[in-house]
Short mmCIF file of C-alpha atoms in Angstrom, two decimals:
data_model
loop_
_atom_site.label_atom_id
_atom_site.label_comp_id
_atom_site.label_asym_id
_atom_site.label_seq_id
_atom_site.Cartn_x
_atom_site.Cartn_y
_atom_site.Cartn_z
CA MET Z 1 0.00 0.00 0.00
CA LEU Z 2 1.30 3.43 -1.02
CA SER Z 3 -0.09 6.04 1.37
CA VAL Z 4 -0.29 9.58 -0.03
CA ALA Z 5 -1.55 12.80 1.55
CA VAL Z 6 -2.77 15.58 -0.73
CA VAL Z 7 -2.91 18.93 1.06
CA GLY Z 8 -5.72 20.99 -0.44
CA SER Z 9 -9.12 19.87 -1.76
CA GLY Z 10 -9.47 22.42 -4.57
CA PRO Z 11 -9.13 21.46 -8.23
CA SER Z 12 -5.35 20.93 -8.14
CA GLY Z 13 -5.62 18.67 -5.08
CA VAL Z 14 -8.56 16.64 -6.36
CA TYR Z 15 -7.01 16.29 -9.83
CA THR Z 16 -3.86 15.01 -8.12
CA ALA Z 17 -5.93 12.42 -6.27
CA GLN Z 18 -7.67 11.52 -9.53
CA ALA Z 19 -4.36 11.03 -11.34
CA LEU Z 20 -3.23 8.70 -8.53
CA LEU Z 21 -6.43 6.67 -8.86
CA ARG Z 22 -6.27 6.38 -12.64
CA GLN Z 23 -2.67 5.19 -12.94
CA SER Z 24 -1.86 1.49 -13.15
CA LEU Z 25 1.80 1.41 -12.07
CA VAL Z 26 0.93 1.34 -8.36
CA PRO Z 27 -2.57 -0.17 -8.01
CA ASP Z 28 -2.58 -0.34 -4.20
CA VAL Z 29 -2.72 3.38 -3.40
CA ARG Z 30 -4.53 5.13 -0.54
CA VAL Z 31 -5.12 8.89 -0.72
CA HIS Z 32 -6.07 11.25 2.09
CA VAL Z 33 -7.13 14.70 0.86
CA LEU Z 34 -6.53 17.18 3.67
CA ASP Z 35 -7.98 20.66 3.94
CA ARG Z 36 -7.81 23.40 6.57
CA LEU Z 37 -11.52 24.02 6.01
CA PRO Z 38 -14.25 21.52 6.94
CA THR Z 39 -15.57 21.85 3.39
CA PRO Z 40 -14.08 20.54 0.13
CA TYR Z 41 -13.62 22.07 -3.36
CA GLY Z 42 -11.40 25.08 -2.55
CA LEU Z 43 -11.85 27.99 -4.93
CA VAL Z 44 -14.66 26.24 -6.80
CA ARG Z 45 -16.72 26.71 -3.62
CA TYR Z 46 -15.16 29.91 -2.34
CA GLY Z 47 -13.81 31.69 -5.42
CA VAL Z 48 -16.18 31.08 -8.33
CA ALA Z 49 -18.85 33.80 -8.48
CA PRO Z 50 -22.25 32.60 -7.20
CA ASP Z 51 -23.96 33.46 -10.49
CA HIS Z 52 -21.55 31.23 -12.45
CA GLU Z 53 -23.54 28.06 -11.91
CA LYS Z 54 -21.97 26.19 -14.84
CA ILE Z 55 -18.46 26.61 -13.44
CA LYS Z 56 -19.64 25.80 -9.92
CA SER Z 57 -21.07 22.55 -11.31
CA LEU Z 58 -17.45 21.37 -11.59
CA GLN Z 59 -17.99 20.34 -7.97
CA ASN Z 60 -19.83 17.28 -9.31
CA GLY Z 61 -16.68 15.98 -10.98
CA LEU Z 62 -14.55 16.74 -7.91
CA ARG Z 63 -17.14 15.03 -5.73
CA ALA Z 64 -16.90 11.79 -7.70
CA VAL Z 65 -13.17 11.60 -6.93
CA LEU Z 66 -13.61 12.36 -3.23
CA GLU Z 67 -16.30 9.66 -2.94
CA ASP Z 68 -13.99 6.95 -4.31
CA ASP Z 69 -13.37 4.19 -1.75
CA ARG Z 70 -9.61 4.72 -2.05
CA VAL Z 71 -9.90 8.41 -1.09
CA THR Z 72 -10.62 9.89 2.34
CA PHE Z 73 -11.54 13.54 2.81
CA VAL Z 74 -9.90 14.96 5.95
CA GLY Z 75 -11.24 18.45 6.61
CA ASN Z 76 -10.54 20.83 9.48
CA VAL Z 77 -6.84 19.90 9.46
CA GLY Z 78 -4.46 22.76 8.76
CA VAL Z 79 -0.89 22.19 7.66
CA GLY Z 80 1.94 24.55 8.49
CA GLY Z 81 -0.08 27.00 10.58
CA PRO Z 82 0.10 27.58 14.36
CA ASP Z 83 -2.86 25.27 15.03
CA GLY Z 84 -2.09 22.72 12.37
CA VAL Z 85 0.42 20.01 11.55
CA SER Z 86 3.93 20.84 10.45
CA PRO Z 87 5.16 19.38 7.15
CA ALA Z 88 7.78 17.45 9.12
CA ARG Z 89 5.18 15.74 11.31
CA LEU Z 90 2.86 15.13 8.36
CA ALA Z 91 5.73 13.36 6.58
CA GLU Z 92 5.79 10.86 9.46
CA LEU Z 93 2.27 9.69 8.61
CA TYR Z 94 2.44 9.13 4.84
CA HIS Z 95 4.84 7.77 2.27
CA ALA Z 96 4.42 10.97 0.24
CA VAL Z 97 2.75 14.36 0.65
CA VAL Z 98 1.63 16.50 -2.30
CA TYR Z 99 1.08 20.17 -1.40
CA CYS Z 100 -1.71 21.80 -3.45
CA VAL Z 101 -2.19 24.87 -1.28
CA GLY Z 102 -2.72 27.42 -4.05
CA ALA Z 103 -1.82 31.11 -3.89
CA SER Z 104 -3.85 32.54 -1.03
CA ALA Z 105 -2.38 36.06 -0.75
CA ASP Z 106 -3.33 38.96 -2.99
CA ARG Z 107 -0.85 41.28 -4.63
CA ARG Z 108 -0.79 44.86 -3.39
CA LEU Z 109 -0.67 48.13 -5.30
CA ALA Z 110 2.11 49.58 -3.12
CA VAL Z 111 0.74 53.13 -3.39
CA PRO Z 112 0.00 55.72 -0.67
CA GLY Z 113 -3.44 55.39 0.90
CA GLU Z 114 -3.87 51.70 0.09
CA GLY Z 115 -4.58 50.91 3.74
CA LEU Z 116 -7.39 53.45 4.13
CA PRO Z 117 -10.84 52.23 5.26
CA GLY Z 118 -12.87 51.52 2.15
CA SER Z 119 -9.88 49.99 0.33
CA TYR Z 120 -9.91 46.20 0.12
CA SER Z 121 -8.53 43.34 -1.90
CA ALA Z 122 -10.94 41.76 -4.36
CA THR Z 123 -10.01 38.46 -2.68
CA ARG Z 124 -11.55 39.70 0.57
CA PHE Z 125 -14.69 40.86 -1.22
CA VAL Z 126 -15.03 37.51 -3.02
CA SER Z 127 -14.58 35.65 0.27
CA TRP Z 128 -17.35 37.76 1.81
CA TYR Z 129 -19.99 37.11 -0.82
CA SER Z 130 -18.84 33.48 -1.15
CA ALA Z 131 -19.35 32.85 2.61
CA HIS Z 132 -15.74 31.89 3.36
CA PRO Z 133 -15.65 31.31 7.14
CA ASP Z 134 -12.53 33.47 7.51
CA ALA Z 135 -14.25 36.47 5.92
CA GLY Z 136 -16.55 37.41 8.80
CA ALA Z 137 -18.88 40.40 8.61
CA ASP Z 138 -16.73 42.75 6.55
CA PRO Z 139 -17.94 46.37 6.62
CA PHE Z 140 -17.90 47.00 2.89
CA VAL Z 141 -18.94 50.54 2.04
CA LEU Z 142 -21.91 49.64 -0.13
CA ASP Z 143 -23.54 52.99 0.64
CA ALA Z 144 -20.93 54.45 -1.72
CA ARG Z 145 -22.27 55.79 -5.00
CA SER Z 146 -19.09 54.97 -6.92
CA ALA Z 147 -16.68 52.02 -6.73
CA VAL Z 148 -13.33 51.48 -8.44
CA VAL Z 149 -12.06 47.99 -9.27
CA ILE Z 150 -8.35 48.09 -10.15
CA GLY Z 151 -7.39 45.30 -12.52
CA VAL Z 152 -8.66 43.92 -15.84
CA GLY Z 153 -8.79 40.17 -15.30
CA ASN Z 154 -11.71 37.84 -14.69
CA VAL Z 155 -11.67 38.46 -10.93
CA ALA Z 156 -12.08 42.19 -11.54
CA VAL Z 157 -14.98 41.49 -13.89
CA ASP Z 158 -16.55 39.13 -11.35
CA VAL Z 159 -16.57 41.61 -8.47
CA ALA Z 160 -17.77 44.42 -10.73
CA ARG Z 161 -20.60 42.21 -11.97
CA ILE Z 162 -21.68 41.37 -8.41
CA LEU Z 163 -21.68 45.08 -7.51
CA ALA Z 164 -23.75 45.90 -10.59
CA ARG Z 165 -26.15 42.97 -10.34
CA GLY Z 166 -29.44 43.40 -8.47
CA ALA Z 167 -29.91 41.44 -5.25
CA ASP Z 168 -33.04 39.80 -6.65
CA GLU Z 169 -30.90 38.19 -9.35
CA LEU Z 170 -28.62 36.71 -6.69
CA ARG Z 171 -31.41 35.41 -4.49
CA ALA Z 172 -31.48 32.11 -6.39
CA THR Z 173 -27.76 31.54 -5.66
CA ASP Z 174 -26.00 30.38 -2.48
CA VAL Z 175 -24.92 33.90 -1.42
CA PRO Z 176 -25.15 34.08 2.40
CA SER Z 177 -28.03 36.05 3.87
CA ALA Z 178 -25.90 38.84 5.36
CA ALA Z 179 -24.11 39.53 2.07
CA LEU Z 180 -27.37 39.36 0.12
CA GLY Z 181 -28.98 41.84 2.50
CA ALA Z 182 -26.02 44.22 2.19
CA LEU Z 183 -26.08 43.99 -1.61
CA GLU Z 184 -29.81 44.64 -1.54
CA GLN Z 185 -29.18 47.92 0.28
CA SER Z 186 -26.23 48.86 -1.94
CA ARG Z 187 -26.27 52.41 -3.35
CA VAL Z 188 -23.42 51.78 -5.80
CA ARG Z 189 -24.38 53.15 -9.22
CA ASP Z 190 -21.04 53.61 -10.97
CA VAL Z 191 -18.49 50.80 -11.12
CA HIS Z 192 -15.15 51.65 -12.76
CA ILE Z 193 -12.96 48.76 -13.94
CA VAL Z 194 -9.51 50.25 -14.52
CA GLY Z 195 -6.33 48.89 -16.08
CA ARG Z 196 -2.93 50.48 -16.54
CA ARG Z 197 -2.53 49.02 -20.03
CA GLY Z 198 -4.80 48.71 -23.06
CA PRO Z 199 -7.70 46.34 -23.76
CA SER Z 200 -5.54 44.08 -25.94
CA GLN Z 201 -3.44 43.30 -22.86
CA ALA Z 202 -6.37 42.75 -20.51
CA ARG Z 203 -6.72 39.27 -19.03
CA PHE Z 204 -10.47 38.84 -19.01
CA THR Z 205 -12.07 36.27 -21.27
CA THR Z 206 -14.62 37.28 -23.88
CA LYS Z 207 -17.32 35.25 -22.13
CA GLU Z 208 -16.78 37.13 -18.85
CA LEU Z 209 -16.69 40.42 -20.71
CA ARG Z 210 -19.97 39.80 -22.54
CA GLU Z 211 -21.70 38.95 -19.28
CA LEU Z 212 -21.31 42.57 -18.19
CA GLY Z 213 -23.44 43.68 -21.13
CA ALA Z 214 -26.16 41.15 -20.30
CA LEU Z 215 -26.88 42.50 -16.81
CA PRO Z 216 -30.45 43.78 -16.46
CA GLY Z 217 -30.51 47.42 -15.40
CA ALA Z 218 -26.82 48.07 -16.12
CA ARG Z 219 -25.05 49.81 -18.99
CA VAL Z 220 -21.41 49.31 -20.01
CA VAL Z 221 -19.53 52.43 -21.04
CA VAL Z 222 -16.23 52.46 -22.97
CA ASP Z 223 -14.31 55.62 -23.87
CA PRO Z 224 -13.69 55.60 -27.67
CA ALA Z 225 -10.47 57.56 -27.22
CA GLU Z 226 -9.00 54.99 -24.84
CA LEU Z 227 -10.02 52.17 -27.16
CA ALA Z 228 -8.45 53.89 -30.19
CA LEU Z 229 -5.21 54.39 -28.27
CA ASP Z 230 -4.56 50.62 -28.24
CA PRO Z 231 -2.23 49.56 -31.10
CA ALA Z 232 -4.39 46.47 -31.67
CA TYR Z 233 -7.52 48.57 -32.25
CA ALA Z 234 -6.81 49.10 -35.94
CA ALA Z 235 -4.99 45.79 -36.43
CA PRO Z 236 -6.32 43.21 -33.94
CA GLU Z 237 -4.20 40.51 -35.49
CA GLY Z 238 -1.08 42.33 -34.33
CA ARG Z 239 1.21 40.93 -31.72
CA SER Z 240 0.22 41.03 -28.06
CA GLY Z 241 0.61 38.98 -24.89
CA VAL Z 242 -2.92 37.63 -25.38
CA PRO Z 243 -3.80 35.16 -28.15
CA PRO Z 244 -4.90 37.23 -31.18
CA ALA Z 245 -8.30 35.54 -31.41
CA VAL Z 246 -9.11 36.63 -27.86
CA VAL Z 247 -7.92 40.14 -28.62
CA ARG Z 248 -10.15 40.37 -31.68
CA ARG Z 249 -13.21 39.09 -29.84
CA ASN Z 250 -12.66 41.37 -26.87
CA LEU Z 251 -12.16 44.40 -29.10
CA GLU Z 252 -15.34 43.60 -31.02
CA VAL Z 253 -17.32 43.61 -27.78
CA LEU Z 254 -15.67 46.82 -26.56
CA ARG Z 255 -16.20 48.47 -29.95
CA GLY Z 256 -19.93 47.84 -29.72
CA TRP Z 257 -20.17 49.39 -26.26
CA SER Z 258 -18.03 52.31 -27.33
CA ALA Z 259 -20.35 53.04 -30.26
CA ALA Z 260 -23.39 53.04 -27.95
CA GLY Z 261 -22.04 56.13 -26.19
CA GLU Z 262 -22.74 57.55 -22.75
CA PRO Z 263 -26.18 56.82 -21.24
CA ALA Z 264 -28.47 59.77 -20.72
CA ALA Z 265 -27.79 61.82 -17.60
CA GLY Z 266 -30.03 60.91 -14.70
CA GLY Z 267 -30.99 57.60 -16.25
CA ALA Z 268 -31.95 54.77 -13.93
CA GLY Z 269 -29.74 51.74 -13.35
CA ARG Z 270 -26.04 51.20 -12.87
CA ARG Z 271 -23.11 52.02 -15.12
CA ILE Z 272 -20.02 49.87 -15.56
CA ARG Z 273 -17.18 51.96 -16.96
CA LEU Z 274 -14.27 50.08 -18.52
CA ARG Z 275 -11.21 52.33 -18.35
CA PHE Z 276 -7.76 51.73 -19.83
CA PHE Z 277 -4.28 53.30 -19.79
CA LEU Z 278 -4.61 54.50 -16.19
CA ARG Z 279 -2.04 53.55 -13.54
CA PRO Z 280 -2.99 54.01 -9.85
CA VAL Z 281 -0.54 56.24 -7.99
CA GLU Z 282 -2.46 57.19 -4.84
CA LEU Z 283 -5.69 56.51 -3.00
CA LEU Z 284 -7.22 59.79 -1.94
CA GLU Z 285 -8.62 60.42 1.54
CA ARG Z 286 -11.51 62.40 2.99
CA ASP Z 287 -12.88 62.16 6.53
CA GLY Z 288 -10.52 59.29 7.29
CA ARG Z 289 -11.77 57.09 4.45
CA VAL Z 290 -11.07 56.48 0.78
CA ALA Z 291 -12.51 59.25 -1.36
CA GLY Z 292 -11.08 58.27 -4.73
CA VAL Z 293 -8.09 57.12 -6.73
CA ARG Z 294 -5.50 59.26 -8.52
CA PHE Z 295 -4.31 57.70 -11.75
CA ALA Z 296 -1.38 58.53 -13.99
CA ARG Z 297 -2.39 58.52 -17.65
CA THR Z 298 -0.29 56.03 -19.62
CA ALA Z 299 0.20 55.35 -23.32
CA PRO Z 300 1.66 52.46 -25.33
CA ASP Z 301 5.41 52.41 -25.70
CA ALA Z 302 7.58 50.89 -28.42
CA GLY Z 303 8.37 47.80 -26.35
CA GLY Z 304 4.78 46.63 -25.96
CA GLY Z 305 4.37 48.10 -22.48
CA VAL Z 306 3.18 51.52 -21.36
CA ARG Z 307 4.78 54.81 -20.36
CA ASP Z 308 3.52 57.65 -18.21
CA THR Z 309 2.37 60.71 -20.16
CA GLY Z 310 2.63 63.21 -17.30
CA ALA Z 311 -1.15 63.63 -17.10
CA TYR Z 312 -3.30 62.56 -14.15
CA GLU Z 313 -6.96 61.80 -13.56
CA ASP Z 314 -8.89 61.41 -10.29
CA ILE Z 315 -11.87 59.07 -10.04
CA ALA Z 316 -14.10 59.65 -7.03
CA ALA Z 317 -15.02 56.48 -5.11
CA ARG Z 318 -15.74 55.48 -1.53
CA LEU Z 319 -15.08 51.82 -2.30
CA VAL Z 320 -11.88 50.57 -3.95
CA LEU Z 321 -11.16 46.91 -4.71
CA ARG Z 322 -7.78 45.79 -6.03
CA ALA Z 323 -7.75 42.75 -8.31
CA VAL Z 324 -4.16 42.69 -9.52
CA GLY Z 325 -3.33 39.04 -8.95
CA TYR Z 326 -2.57 36.39 -6.36
CA ARG Z 327 0.61 35.25 -4.68
CA GLY Z 328 1.70 32.04 -2.96
CA VAL Z 329 2.37 32.08 0.78
CA GLU Z 330 5.30 30.37 2.48
CA LEU Z 331 4.42 27.16 4.29
CA PRO Z 332 6.68 26.94 7.35
CA GLY Z 333 8.91 23.91 6.97
CA LEU Z 334 8.93 23.88 3.17
CA PRO Z 335 11.41 25.70 0.89
CA PHE Z 336 9.99 28.84 -0.66
CA ASP Z 337 10.96 31.15 -3.51
CA ALA Z 338 9.98 34.57 -2.17
CA VAL Z 339 10.44 36.22 -5.57
CA ARG Z 340 8.15 33.87 -7.49
CA GLY Z 341 5.84 33.08 -4.60
CA THR Z 342 6.19 29.34 -5.28
CA VAL Z 343 7.85 26.25 -3.83
CA PRO Z 344 11.02 25.33 -5.77
CA HIS Z 345 10.54 22.05 -7.60
CA ALA Z 346 11.62 19.84 -10.47
CA ALA Z 347 8.61 18.33 -12.27
CA GLY Z 348 6.70 18.55 -8.98
CA ARG Z 349 9.46 17.22 -6.70
CA VAL Z 350 10.11 19.77 -3.94
CA LEU Z 351 13.70 21.00 -3.98
CA ARG Z 352 15.75 22.32 -1.08
CA ASP Z 353 19.00 23.89 -2.30
CA GLY Z 354 18.52 22.03 -5.57
CA VAL Z 355 18.13 18.62 -3.90
CA PRO Z 356 14.75 16.76 -3.85
CA VAL Z 357 13.09 16.61 -0.43
CA PRO Z 358 12.18 12.92 0.09
CA GLY Z 359 8.43 12.35 -0.11
CA ALA Z 360 7.48 16.01 -0.76
CA TYR Z 361 5.75 17.19 -3.95
CA VAL Z 362 3.74 20.18 -5.19
CA ALA Z 363 0.99 20.79 -7.73
CA GLY Z 364 -1.20 23.73 -8.72
CA TRP Z 365 -0.52 27.41 -8.16
CA ILE Z 366 2.02 26.87 -5.38
CA LYS Z 367 4.00 24.89 -7.97
CA ARG Z 368 3.68 27.06 -11.10
CA GLY Z 369 2.29 30.41 -9.88
CA PRO Z 370 -1.26 31.78 -10.32
CA THR Z 371 -1.62 31.05 -14.03
CA GLY Z 372 -4.06 29.21 -16.23
CA VAL Z 373 -7.69 28.23 -15.75
CA ILE Z 374 -9.19 25.46 -13.59
CA GLY Z 375 -8.54 22.86 -16.26
CA SER Z 376 -4.83 23.75 -16.34
CA ASN Z 377 -4.48 21.93 -13.03
CA ARG Z 378 -5.08 18.54 -14.68
CA SER Z 379 -1.85 18.44 -16.67
CA CYS Z 380 0.02 20.04 -13.77
CA ALA Z 381 -1.22 17.30 -11.41
CA LYS Z 382 -0.38 14.54 -13.92
CA GLU Z 383 3.21 15.73 -14.17
CA THR Z 384 3.61 15.71 -10.39
CA VAL Z 385 1.99 12.28 -10.04
CA ALA Z 386 4.30 10.91 -12.74
CA SER Z 387 7.28 12.03 -10.66
CA LEU Z 388 5.77 10.53 -7.51
CA LEU Z 389 5.15 7.19 -9.22
CA ALA Z 390 8.69 7.12 -10.57
CA ASP Z 391 9.83 7.39 -6.94
CA ALA Z 392 7.35 4.77 -5.68
CA ALA Z 393 9.91 2.09 -4.85
CA GLU Z 394 11.92 4.51 -2.73
CA LEU Z 395 8.78 5.97 -1.14
CA ARG Z 396 7.54 2.57 0.00
CA GLY Z 397 10.71 2.27 2.07
CA ARG Z 398 9.69 5.30 4.14
CA ALA Z 399 7.76 4.88 7.39
CA ALA Z 400 4.00 5.58 7.31
CA ALA Z 401 1.24 5.33 9.93
CA ASP Z 402 -1.29 2.52 9.66
CA ASP Z 403 -4.09 4.93 10.69
CA PRO Z 404 -3.09 8.58 10.10
CA LEU Z 405 -6.48 9.89 11.26
CA ALA Z 406 -6.08 8.20 14.63
CA VAL Z 407 -2.67 9.83 15.01
CA LEU Z 408 -4.09 13.24 14.05
CA ARG Z 409 -6.72 12.84 16.76
CA GLU Z 410 -4.02 11.87 19.26
CA TRP Z 411 -2.30 15.12 18.35
CA GLY Z 412 -5.42 17.03 19.37
CA LEU Z 413 -6.97 17.67 15.94
CA ARG Z 414 -10.63 16.97 15.14
CA PRO Z 415 -10.83 15.96 11.48
CA VAL Z 416 -14.10 16.40 9.60
CA GLU Z 417 -14.61 13.42 7.33
CA TRP Z 418 -16.95 13.04 4.35
CA SER Z 419 -19.95 12.26 6.55
CA GLY Z 420 -19.40 15.60 8.28
CA TRP Z 421 -19.31 17.40 4.95
CA LEU Z 422 -22.56 15.69 3.89
CA SER Z 423 -24.11 16.94 7.11
CA ILE Z 424 -22.98 20.50 6.26
CA GLU Z 425 -24.63 20.11 2.85
CA ARG Z 426 -27.89 19.03 4.48
CA ALA Z 427 -27.75 21.95 6.91
CA GLU Z 428 -27.20 24.42 4.06
CA ALA Z 429 -30.13 22.95 2.14
CA GLU Z 430 -32.33 23.28 5.23
CA LEU Z 431 -31.14 26.86 5.79
CA GLY Z 432 -32.08 27.70 2.22
CA ARG Z 433 -35.54 26.12 2.59
CA SER Z 434 -36.17 28.17 5.72
CA LEU Z 435 -35.42 31.32 3.70
CA GLY Z 436 -37.43 30.28 0.67
CA ARG Z 437 -34.27 29.81 -1.37
CA GLY Z 438 -32.06 27.03 -2.68
CA PRO Z 439 -29.10 25.88 -0.55
CA VAL Z 440 -27.47 28.82 1.26
CA LYS Z 441 -23.89 28.62 2.50
CA ILE Z 442 -23.16 28.66 6.22
CA PRO Z 443 -20.70 31.58 6.53
CA ASP Z 444 -18.96 30.96 9.87
CA TRP Z 445 -16.72 28.41 11.57
CA PRO Z 446 -19.07 27.59 14.50
CA GLY Z 447 -21.96 26.98 12.12
CA LEU Z 448 -19.92 24.76 9.79
CA LEU Z 449 -18.30 22.73 12.56
CA GLY Z 450 -21.59 22.42 14.44
CA ALA Z 451 -23.31 21.06 11.33
CA ALA Z 452 -20.41 18.67 10.69
CA ARG Z 453 -20.49 17.28 14.26
CA ASP Z 454 -24.25 16.72 14.00
CA GLY Z 455 -23.57 14.33 11.14
CA GLU Z 456 -20.85 12.48 13.04
CA ARG Z 457 -22.93 11.74 16.14
#
């Protein structure tokens, strides 16, 4: 029996478990999928927007893996944190450990005023409306009339869409009651999505972009001058860091919104303003809170980047969300590349000073950085599992516990197994029924753990 722990139950972790199950070189494999949370699925549960039901349905495929008899879900077990298990101790329990811990930190703007009340990471906002138990009751300034979202990727589009979408449209989703109530009272009418470069270098997909134009009661506004400034505007097949087909499709969508012009003054509904060639240099303050963002106007340079023009523009806003990317966090006890925000590796084998760490592997964003889409984790996981299987003979010679869960309990942890997760699902379905809705997520640790323990009694 080859005993493997996979740390993280998001797509990269579950695809790693799936690759271990589907291989034939080592048929007698046992996989424990560990997660700090008592719930599985990682960012599919806590990062995918609630109105993206098709993407959230990926949980069904992940579920099938976690329900396999050779796999055990072990929730409520942190690794590397002050209340969890160190990598060194975890290595005592399994022949191999694959770390699929993602990139949990958000990148910062590093500009004056970033820490003002009213300025948040998009990650924090997503966690709030996704009912992540670490989010708590964040005091988002939804009484603001104007919000600025800095960044032009899919996360930026997601948070802007949630701000611009009516609460009634979200009632059919699993948004927690507190967030739904806050969004229902929201006074936000102008949402600015701002990027420092042009639309041809934006990282949103055409599908996400088009969804903005399909929102009832919202209009998308694009400045024709900013669109025309992009070198790809006149020749979309030109070179860029984005595949040309995506550039052409995105520009076609933006061109249509640009031609529609500015909505009539005083018109009802919300406006989503897509802005380009603006680099944030300072968050402005009034009465101790964010009052707006000062941007430096940029323009394309000869090298494919942008340069400052010397001009500035202020956008008033009492709510600012930064969506400029994610970054891996060091796991105490594992090597870490602070520049890349990843664990050093060779084809998934963890390296310390260039030498493989016996029994330690990585997959997902902590391995390659925050790149690609959910499906990208499949090939990443397969590469890591191939390395692990090549080491199988050596790994079997390592010590491993007969019953790792029993040892974890001896160490004072209280794992939540699959039966506990099923109990949480039932409790969320019942909560939704009591509110006249579909399943509604439980947003706090006591509620989740209480529901899990009910199922284990």
